[in-house]
Amino acid sequence: MEPAKPAPEDRAAEPLTEYVQRVNRRVRAFDRRRPLVWDLHITGFWVTAALIDASGGWRNVAHNPDVPVSLVVTLSLALSFPLLQRRSHPRAALLITVPAALVSAWSGAALQAALLQLLLVHHIALRRPLRNLWWAVALVSAPTCLTVARYGDSAGSWNQQLGSQLLSIGVAALIGVTVRTRRNYTEALEDRAHRLEVERDQQLRLAAAAERARIAREMHDIIGHNLAVITGLADGGRYAAAKSPERAAQALDAIGTTSRQALHELRRLLDVLRDDEQDGTQAAELNPQPALTDLDHLLDGVRKAGLPVRTTVKGRPTLPEGRQLTLYRVIQEALTNTLKHAGPDVTAHIDLSYEPGGAVALTITDTGHGGPAPAPSGGRGLAGMRERTSLYGGTLEAGPRPHPERGWRVHLHLPEETPQ
């Protein structure tokens, strides 16, 4: 069964203001789609009203009721029909009505259709530069001055006639300026909202790009290093299999440990990227990023892969986690490159110096035959190291060691920490 519909008296009545606004939006939308339809209706209404007045009502206020009817009809059409162009060409429409208004004032017909000039003044104030109002006021006031000058006391005093006309013109112009100011203010708000929306979308895209770069850098450091270690262990195990099965078994154990560690870290990164949570409650596993305290574990894996590494440390480390992660990843990437590209019978040396004020100098050298292979497709090894270093205002240099020494050298320097 369908649920019973609420009775009309139970429904909340729509507020009058909301109803008026909704109707107003619909009318404006229709006017934007078909402006000529609205202009024809408005013009037709005022033309009809002017012709009705021309049928005899004009004599009630005329200074000269003997004006020919044909002239009255012609003047009525000349004063009302130009309203069709009131929005597109309000100045031209006003200029067309001025001769008719002057003839109406001179002949004594005093047609009420002359008041339609106020509507044109309104549109000039609404759609044209405000300096146009000065000559518009002069043109619309001229017929009143002519009437007073020609008919004297029968037309009323100067103060009464001219003051009333100027007051009417001021009200029409003020309404136009008010509507124009409100429209400009609304358009400014809409433009500002649009620009803020665009800026927000740009910030989101930049943040997403930065996050993708960060994740790509982390995956490169983690997977690249572990695969390099696995490759070194596999090569060593292959050579040891024939002479020392025990050493080969140790290499296989190390390969398994390193593979599981790489798989675990990869799953952790992928969990962070997942949009949905398992069962709606289980969040991605949160593990701390590696620090300098994990450096020994990193070096053990490298040594098992067949790369002897010596370390020299000067000073006492008092670095925040972010700087420690940068040093750890640079060491990891440099040793990975040595494993992959330096060749056999290579040794590496790490010189880490903690300077006063939080500055750090790190140098990694090896005795191999070259450095990282060129990466025309956009490799992230050296680029990732430089990006990490630049985050803390540091510098990183990488290149062959000066002659006659062989091998590759990576030098990093992080300046003193800037107090917040």
GROMACS .gro file of N, CA, C and O in nm, residues 328-413:
model
  344
  328TYR      N    1   6.750   0.961   0.552
  328TYR     CA    2   6.734   0.816   0.535
  328TYR      C    3   6.708   0.782   0.388
  328TYR      O    4   6.770   0.692   0.331
  329ARG      N    5   6.615   0.856   0.323
  329ARG     CA    6   6.579   0.824   0.185
  329ARG      C    7   6.695   0.855   0.088
  329ARG      O    8   6.714   0.783  -0.010
  330VAL      N    9   6.770   0.961   0.115
  330VAL     CA   10   6.884   0.991   0.027
  330VAL      C   11   6.990   0.882   0.038
  330VAL      O   12   7.046   0.837  -0.063
  331ILE      N   13   7.018   0.837   0.161
  331ILE     CA   14   7.114   0.727   0.178
  331ILE      C   15   7.063   0.602   0.109
  331ILE      O   16   7.138   0.531   0.040
  332GLN      N   17   6.935   0.574   0.127
  332GLN     CA   18   6.876   0.455   0.066
  332GLN      C   19   6.886   0.461  -0.086
  332GLN      O   20   6.926   0.362  -0.151
  333GLU      N   21   6.853   0.574  -0.147
  333GLU     CA   22   6.857   0.587  -0.292
  333GLU      C   23   7.000   0.580  -0.343
  333GLU      O   24   7.028   0.516  -0.447
  334ALA      N   25   7.095   0.644  -0.273
  334ALA     CA   26   7.234   0.641  -0.318
  334ALA      C   27   7.291   0.500  -0.314
  334ALA      O   28   7.360   0.456  -0.408
  335LEU      N   29   7.263   0.426  -0.208
  335LEU     CA   30   7.314   0.289  -0.200
  335LEU      C   31   7.245   0.199  -0.301
  335LEU      O   32   7.306   0.106  -0.355
  336THR      N   33   7.116   0.224  -0.328
  336THR     CA   34   7.045   0.147  -0.430
  336THR      C   35   7.109   0.168  -0.567
  336THR      O   36   7.129   0.072  -0.643
  337ASN      N   37   7.141   0.292  -0.598
  337ASN     CA   38   7.206   0.320  -0.726
  337ASN      C   39   7.344   0.252  -0.733
  337ASN      O   40   7.385   0.204  -0.839
  338THR      N   41   7.415   0.248  -0.622
  338THR     CA   42   7.545   0.180  -0.620
  338THR      C   43   7.528   0.032  -0.647
  338THR      O   44   7.604  -0.029  -0.725
  339LEU      N   45   7.426  -0.028  -0.584
  339LEU     CA   46   7.401  -0.171  -0.606
  339LEU      C   47   7.367  -0.200  -0.752
  339LEU      O   48   7.410  -0.302  -0.808
  340LYS      N   49   7.292  -0.110  -0.815
  340LYS     CA   50   7.244  -0.138  -0.950
  340LYS      C   51   7.345  -0.102  -1.059
  340LYS      O   52   7.349  -0.168  -1.163
  341HIS      N   53   7.426   0.000  -1.036
  341HIS     CA   54   7.505   0.054  -1.147
  341HIS      C   55   7.656   0.055  -1.125
  341HIS      O   56   7.729   0.079  -1.223
  342ALA      N   57   7.705   0.032  -1.004
  342ALA     CA   58   7.848   0.052  -0.979
  342ALA      C   59   7.934  -0.065  -1.023
  342ALA      O   60   8.056  -0.050  -1.037
  343GLY      N   61   7.874  -0.182  -1.043
  343GLY     CA   62   7.954  -0.297  -1.084
  343GLY      C   63   8.002  -0.381  -0.966
  343GLY      O   64   7.970  -0.353  -0.850
  344PRO      N   65   8.085  -0.484  -0.993
  344PRO     CA   66   8.132  -0.573  -0.886
  344PRO      C   67   8.248  -0.513  -0.807
  344PRO      O   68   8.311  -0.415  -0.848
  345ASP      N   69   8.275  -0.576  -0.691
  345ASP     CA   70   8.389  -0.538  -0.606
  345ASP      C   71   8.386  -0.390  -0.572
  345ASP      O   72   8.485  -0.317  -0.590
  346VAL      N   73   8.273  -0.344  -0.524
  346VAL     CA   74   8.253  -0.203  -0.492
  346VAL      C   75   8.237  -0.187  -0.341
  346VAL      O   76   8.180  -0.274  -0.274
  347THR      N   77   8.287  -0.079  -0.289
  347THR     CA   78   8.264  -0.043  -0.149
  347THR      C   79   8.201   0.095  -0.145
  347THR      O   80   8.214   0.175  -0.238
  348ALA      N   81   8.131   0.123  -0.036
  348ALA     CA   82   8.064   0.252  -0.019
  348ALA      C   83   8.100   0.309   0.117
  348ALA      O   84   8.128   0.234   0.213
  349HIS      N   85   8.097   0.441   0.124
  349HIS     CA   86   8.130   0.509   0.249
  349HIS      C   87   8.028   0.620   0.273
  349HIS      O   88   7.998   0.700   0.183
  350ILE      N   89   7.975   0.625   0.396
  350ILE     CA   90   7.877   0.726   0.436
  350ILE      C   91   7.942   0.814   0.540
  350ILE      O   92   7.986   0.766   0.645
  351ASP      N   93   7.948   0.944   0.512
  351ASP     CA   94   8.004   1.042   0.605
  351ASP      C   95   7.891   1.137   0.645
  351ASP      O   96   7.843   1.216   0.563
  352LEU      N   97   7.849   1.128   0.771
  352LEU     CA   98   7.737   1.206   0.822
  352LEU      C   99   7.787   1.298   0.932
  352LEU      O  100   7.841   1.252   1.032
  353SER      N  101   7.766   1.429   0.911
  353SER     CA  102   7.817   1.527   1.006
  353SER      C  103   7.703   1.618   1.051
  353SER      O  104   7.638   1.683   0.968
  354TYR      N  105   7.680   1.620   1.183
  354TYR     CA  106   7.579   1.707   1.242
  354TYR      C  107   7.647   1.836   1.289
  354TYR      O  108   7.736   1.833   1.374
  355GLU      N  109   7.604   1.947   1.232
  355GLU     CA  110   7.666   2.075   1.263
  355GLU      C  111   7.581   2.152   1.363
  355GLU      O  112   7.463   2.121   1.384
  356PRO      N  113   7.638   2.253   1.429
  356PRO     CA  114   7.561   2.332   1.527
  356PRO      C  115   7.441   2.400   1.460
  356PRO      O  116   7.445   2.439   1.343
  357GLY      N  117   7.334   2.416   1.537
  357GLY     CA  118   7.214   2.482   1.487
  357GLY      C  119   7.123   2.394   1.407
  357GLY      O  120   7.025   2.443   1.352
  358GLY      N  121   7.152   2.266   1.395
  358GLY     CA  122   7.065   2.175   1.320
  358GLY      C  123   7.105   2.154   1.176
  358GLY      O  124   7.036   2.081   1.104
  359ALA      N  125   7.215   2.214   1.132
  359ALA     CA  126   7.262   2.190   0.995
  359ALA      C  127   7.322   2.050   0.985
  359ALA      O  128   7.375   1.995   1.082
  360VAL      N  129   7.312   1.991   0.865
  360VAL     CA  130   7.359   1.854   0.843
  360VAL      C  131   7.434   1.851   0.711
  360VAL      O  132   7.391   1.912   0.612
  361ALA      N  133   7.546   1.776   0.710
  361ALA     CA  134   7.620   1.749   0.587
  361ALA      C  135   7.632   1.598   0.571
  361ALA      O  136   7.672   1.527   0.665
  362LEU      N  137   7.592   1.548   0.455
  362LEU     CA  138   7.593   1.404   0.427
  362LEU      C  139   7.664   1.382   0.295
  362LEU      O  140   7.633   1.447   0.194
  363THR      N  141   7.760   1.289   0.295
  363THR     CA  142   7.831   1.252   0.173
  363THR      C  143   7.832   1.101   0.160
  363THR      O  144   7.872   1.031   0.255
  364ILE      N  145   7.789   1.050   0.045
  364ILE     CA  146   7.793   0.906   0.016
  364ILE      C  147   7.881   0.888  -0.107
  364ILE      O  148   7.854   0.948  -0.212
  365THR      N  149   7.983   0.808  -0.093
  365THR     CA  150   8.074   0.781  -0.204
  365THR      C  151   8.085   0.631  -0.225
  365THR      O  152   8.062   0.552  -0.133
  366ASP      N  153   8.119   0.593  -0.348
  366ASP     CA  154   8.146   0.453  -0.376
  366ASP      C  155   8.267   0.444  -0.469
  366ASP      O  156   8.314   0.545  -0.522
  367THR      N  157   8.314   0.325  -0.489
  367THR     CA  158   8.434   0.302  -0.571
  367THR      C  159   8.399   0.229  -0.699
  367THR      O  160   8.481   0.155  -0.753
  368GLY      N  161   8.279   0.250  -0.745
  368GLY     CA  162   8.233   0.178  -0.864
  368GLY      C  163   8.279   0.243  -0.993
  368GLY      O  164   8.366   0.330  -0.996
  369HIS      N  165   8.214   0.201  -1.102
  369HIS     CA  166   8.253   0.246  -1.236
  369HIS      C  167   8.160   0.353  -1.291
  369HIS      O  168   8.174   0.391  -1.407
  370GLY      N  169   8.065   0.396  -1.216
  370GLY     CA  170   7.973   0.499  -1.267
  370GLY      C  171   7.859   0.522  -1.172
  370GLY      O  172   7.851   0.460  -1.065
  371GLY      N  173   7.771   0.613  -1.209
  371GLY     CA  174   7.659   0.648  -1.124
  371GLY      C  175   7.529   0.596  -1.180
  371GLY      O  176   7.525   0.498  -1.253
  372PRO      N  177   7.419   0.660  -1.147
  372PRO     CA  178   7.288   0.615  -1.195
  372PRO      C  179   7.279   0.619  -1.346
  372PRO      O  180   7.331   0.709  -1.411
  373ALA      N  181   7.216   0.519  -1.401
  373ALA     CA  182   7.197   0.515  -1.546
  373ALA      C  183   7.102   0.626  -1.589
  373ALA      O  184   7.014   0.665  -1.514
  374PRO      N  185   7.119   0.680  -1.709
  374PRO     CA  186   7.027   0.783  -1.756
  374PRO      C  187   6.885   0.731  -1.764
  374PRO      O  188   6.862   0.615  -1.794
  375ALA      N  189   6.791   0.818  -1.735
  375ALA     CA  190   6.649   0.778  -1.732
  375ALA      C  191   6.570   0.868  -1.825
  375ALA      O  192   6.508   0.965  -1.784
  376PRO      N  193   6.572   0.840  -1.955
  376PRO     CA  194   6.501   0.928  -2.049
  376PRO      C  195   6.351   0.928  -2.031
  376PRO      O  196   6.283   1.018  -2.074
  377SER      N  197   6.296   0.824  -1.970
  377SER     CA  198   6.151   0.816  -1.954
  377SER      C  199   6.103   0.884  -1.828
  377SER      O  200   5.988   0.870  -1.790
  378GLY      N  201   6.189   0.957  -1.759
  378GLY     CA  202   6.142   1.032  -1.642
  378GLY      C  203   6.165   0.958  -1.512
  378GLY      O  204   6.075   0.954  -1.428
  379GLY      N  205   6.281   0.898  -1.491
  379GLY     CA  206   6.310   0.832  -1.365
  379GLY      C  207   6.309   0.929  -1.249
  379GLY      O  208   6.331   1.049  -1.264
  380ARG      N  209   6.284   0.876  -1.130
  380ARG     CA  210   6.263   0.961  -1.015
  380ARG      C  211   6.374   0.950  -0.911
  380ARG      O  212   6.358   0.999  -0.801
  381GLY      N  213   6.487   0.885  -0.943
  381GLY     CA  214   6.592   0.866  -0.844
  381GLY      C  215   6.653   0.995  -0.795
  381GLY      O  216   6.626   1.042  -0.684
  382LEU      N  217   6.738   1.057  -0.878
  382LEU     CA  218   6.801   1.183  -0.841
  382LEU      C  219   6.699   1.295  -0.823
  382LEU      O  220   6.714   1.380  -0.734
  383ALA      N  221   6.595   1.294  -0.906
  383ALA     CA  222   6.492   1.398  -0.892
  383ALA      C  223   6.425   1.389  -0.756
  383ALA      O  224   6.399   1.492  -0.691
  384GLY      N  225   6.395   1.267  -0.711
  384GLY     CA  226   6.334   1.251  -0.580
  384GLY      C  227   6.425   1.298  -0.467
  384GLY      O  228   6.379   1.362  -0.372
  385MET      N  229   6.555   1.271  -0.478
  385MET     CA  230   6.648   1.317  -0.375
  385MET      C  231   6.652   1.469  -0.370
  385MET      O  232   6.654   1.530  -0.263
  386ARG      N  233   6.655   1.532  -0.487
  386ARG     CA  234   6.658   1.678  -0.489
  386ARG      C  235   6.528   1.739  -0.436
  386ARG      O  236   6.529   1.843  -0.369
  387GLU      N  237   6.414   1.676  -0.467
  387GLU     CA  238   6.287   1.726  -0.417
  387GLU      C  239   6.283   1.719  -0.265
  387GLU      O  240   6.240   1.815  -0.197
  388ARG      N  241   6.327   1.609  -0.209
  388ARG     CA  242   6.328   1.596  -0.063
  388ARG      C  243   6.420   1.700   0.000
  388ARG      O  244   6.388   1.760   0.103
  389THR      N  245   6.536   1.721  -0.062
  389THR     CA  246   6.631   1.816  -0.006
  389THR      C  247   6.578   1.958  -0.012
  389THR      O  248   6.594   2.037   0.082
  390SER      N  249   6.514   1.993  -0.124
  390SER     CA  250   6.465   2.131  -0.141
  390SER      C  251   6.354   2.165  -0.043
  390SER      O  252   6.330   2.283  -0.015
  391LEU      N  253   6.283   2.065   0.009
  391LEU     CA  254   6.178   2.091   0.106
  391LEU      C  255   6.231   2.162   0.230
  391LEU      O  256   6.159   2.235   0.297
  392TYR      N  257   6.357   2.140   0.262
  392TYR     CA  258   6.418   2.201   0.381
  392TYR      C  259   6.523   2.305   0.342
  392TYR      O  260   6.609   2.339   0.424
  393GLY      N  261   6.515   2.354   0.218
  393GLY     CA  262   6.606   2.457   0.175
  393GLY      C  263   6.749   2.411   0.155
  393GLY      O  264   6.842   2.493   0.155
  394GLY      N  265   6.770   2.282   0.139
  394GLY     CA  266   6.904   2.228   0.125
  394GLY      C  267   6.949   2.216  -0.019
  394GLY      O  268   6.875   2.249  -0.112
  395THR      N  269   7.071   2.169  -0.036
  395THR     CA  270   7.127   2.148  -0.169
  395THR      C  271   7.177   2.005  -0.180
  395THR      O  272   7.218   1.944  -0.080
  396LEU      N  273   7.173   1.953  -0.302
  396LEU     CA  274   7.220   1.817  -0.327
  396LEU      C  275   7.301   1.817  -0.455
  396LEU      O  276   7.256   1.869  -0.558
  397GLU      N  277   7.421   1.758  -0.448
  397GLU     CA  278   7.508   1.745  -0.563
  397GLU      C  279   7.535   1.597  -0.586
  397GLU      O  280   7.561   1.523  -0.491
  398ALA      N  281   7.528   1.555  -0.711
  398ALA     CA  282   7.553   1.416  -0.745
  398ALA      C  283   7.632   1.411  -0.874
  398ALA      O  284   7.596   1.479  -0.972
  399GLY      N  285   7.739   1.331  -0.875
  399GLY     CA  286   7.821   1.320  -0.995
  399GLY      C  287   7.944   1.236  -0.970
  399GLY      O  288   7.969   1.187  -0.857
  400PRO      N  289   8.023   1.214  -1.072
  400PRO     CA  290   8.144   1.133  -1.055
  400PRO      C  291   8.242   1.200  -0.960
  400PRO      O  292   8.248   1.322  -0.948
  401ARG      N  293   8.320   1.120  -0.892
  401ARG     CA  294   8.425   1.171  -0.803
  401ARG      C  295   8.538   1.231  -0.887
  401ARG      O  296   8.563   1.187  -1.000
  402PRO      N  297   8.605   1.332  -0.836
  402PRO     CA  298   8.712   1.397  -0.914
  402PRO      C  299   8.828   1.301  -0.941
  402PRO      O  300   8.861   1.214  -0.859
  403HIS      N  301   8.887   1.316  -1.060
  403HIS     CA  302   9.004   1.236  -1.098
  403HIS      C  303   9.119   1.260  -0.999
  403HIS      O  304   9.138   1.373  -0.952
  404PRO      N  305   9.193   1.160  -0.955
  404PRO     CA  306   9.202   1.023  -1.012
  404PRO      C  307   9.111   0.923  -0.942
  404PRO      O  308   9.119   0.804  -0.970
  405GLU      N  309   9.026   0.968  -0.849
  405GLU     CA  310   8.940   0.875  -0.776
  405GLU      C  311   8.831   0.823  -0.869
  405GLU      O  312   8.787   0.891  -0.961
  406ARG      N  313   8.790   0.699  -0.841
  406ARG     CA  314   8.682   0.638  -0.919
  406ARG      C  315   8.555   0.635  -0.836
  406ARG      O  316   8.559   0.638  -0.714
  407GLY      N  317   8.446   0.624  -0.906
  407GLY     CA  318   8.320   0.606  -0.836
  407GLY      C  319   8.229   0.728  -0.847
  407GLY      O  320   8.248   0.817  -0.928
  408TRP      N  321   8.133   0.726  -0.760
  408TRP     CA  322   8.024   0.826  -0.762
  408TRP      C  323   8.014   0.892  -0.626
  408TRP      O  324   8.040   0.830  -0.523
  409ARG      N  325   7.971   1.018  -0.627
  409ARG     CA  326   7.961   1.095  -0.502
  409ARG      C  327   7.828   1.168  -0.497
  409ARG      O  328   7.786   1.232  -0.594
  410VAL      N  329   7.762   1.155  -0.382
  410VAL     CA  330   7.639   1.228  -0.355
  410VAL      C  331   7.663   1.310  -0.229
  410VAL      O  332   7.698   1.254  -0.123
  411HIS      N  333   7.644   1.441  -0.240
  411HIS     CA  334   7.666   1.529  -0.125
  411HIS      C  335   7.539   1.609  -0.099
  411HIS      O  336   7.484   1.674  -0.188
  412LEU      N  337   7.493   1.605   0.025
  412LEU     CA  338   7.372   1.676   0.068
  412LEU      C  339   7.408   1.770   0.182
  412LEU      O  340   7.485   1.733   0.272
  413HIS      N  341   7.347   1.887   0.178
  413HIS     CA  342   7.366   1.981   0.289
  413HIS      C  343   7.231   2.045   0.323
  413HIS      O  344   7.164   2.102   0.236
   0.00000   0.00000   0.00000
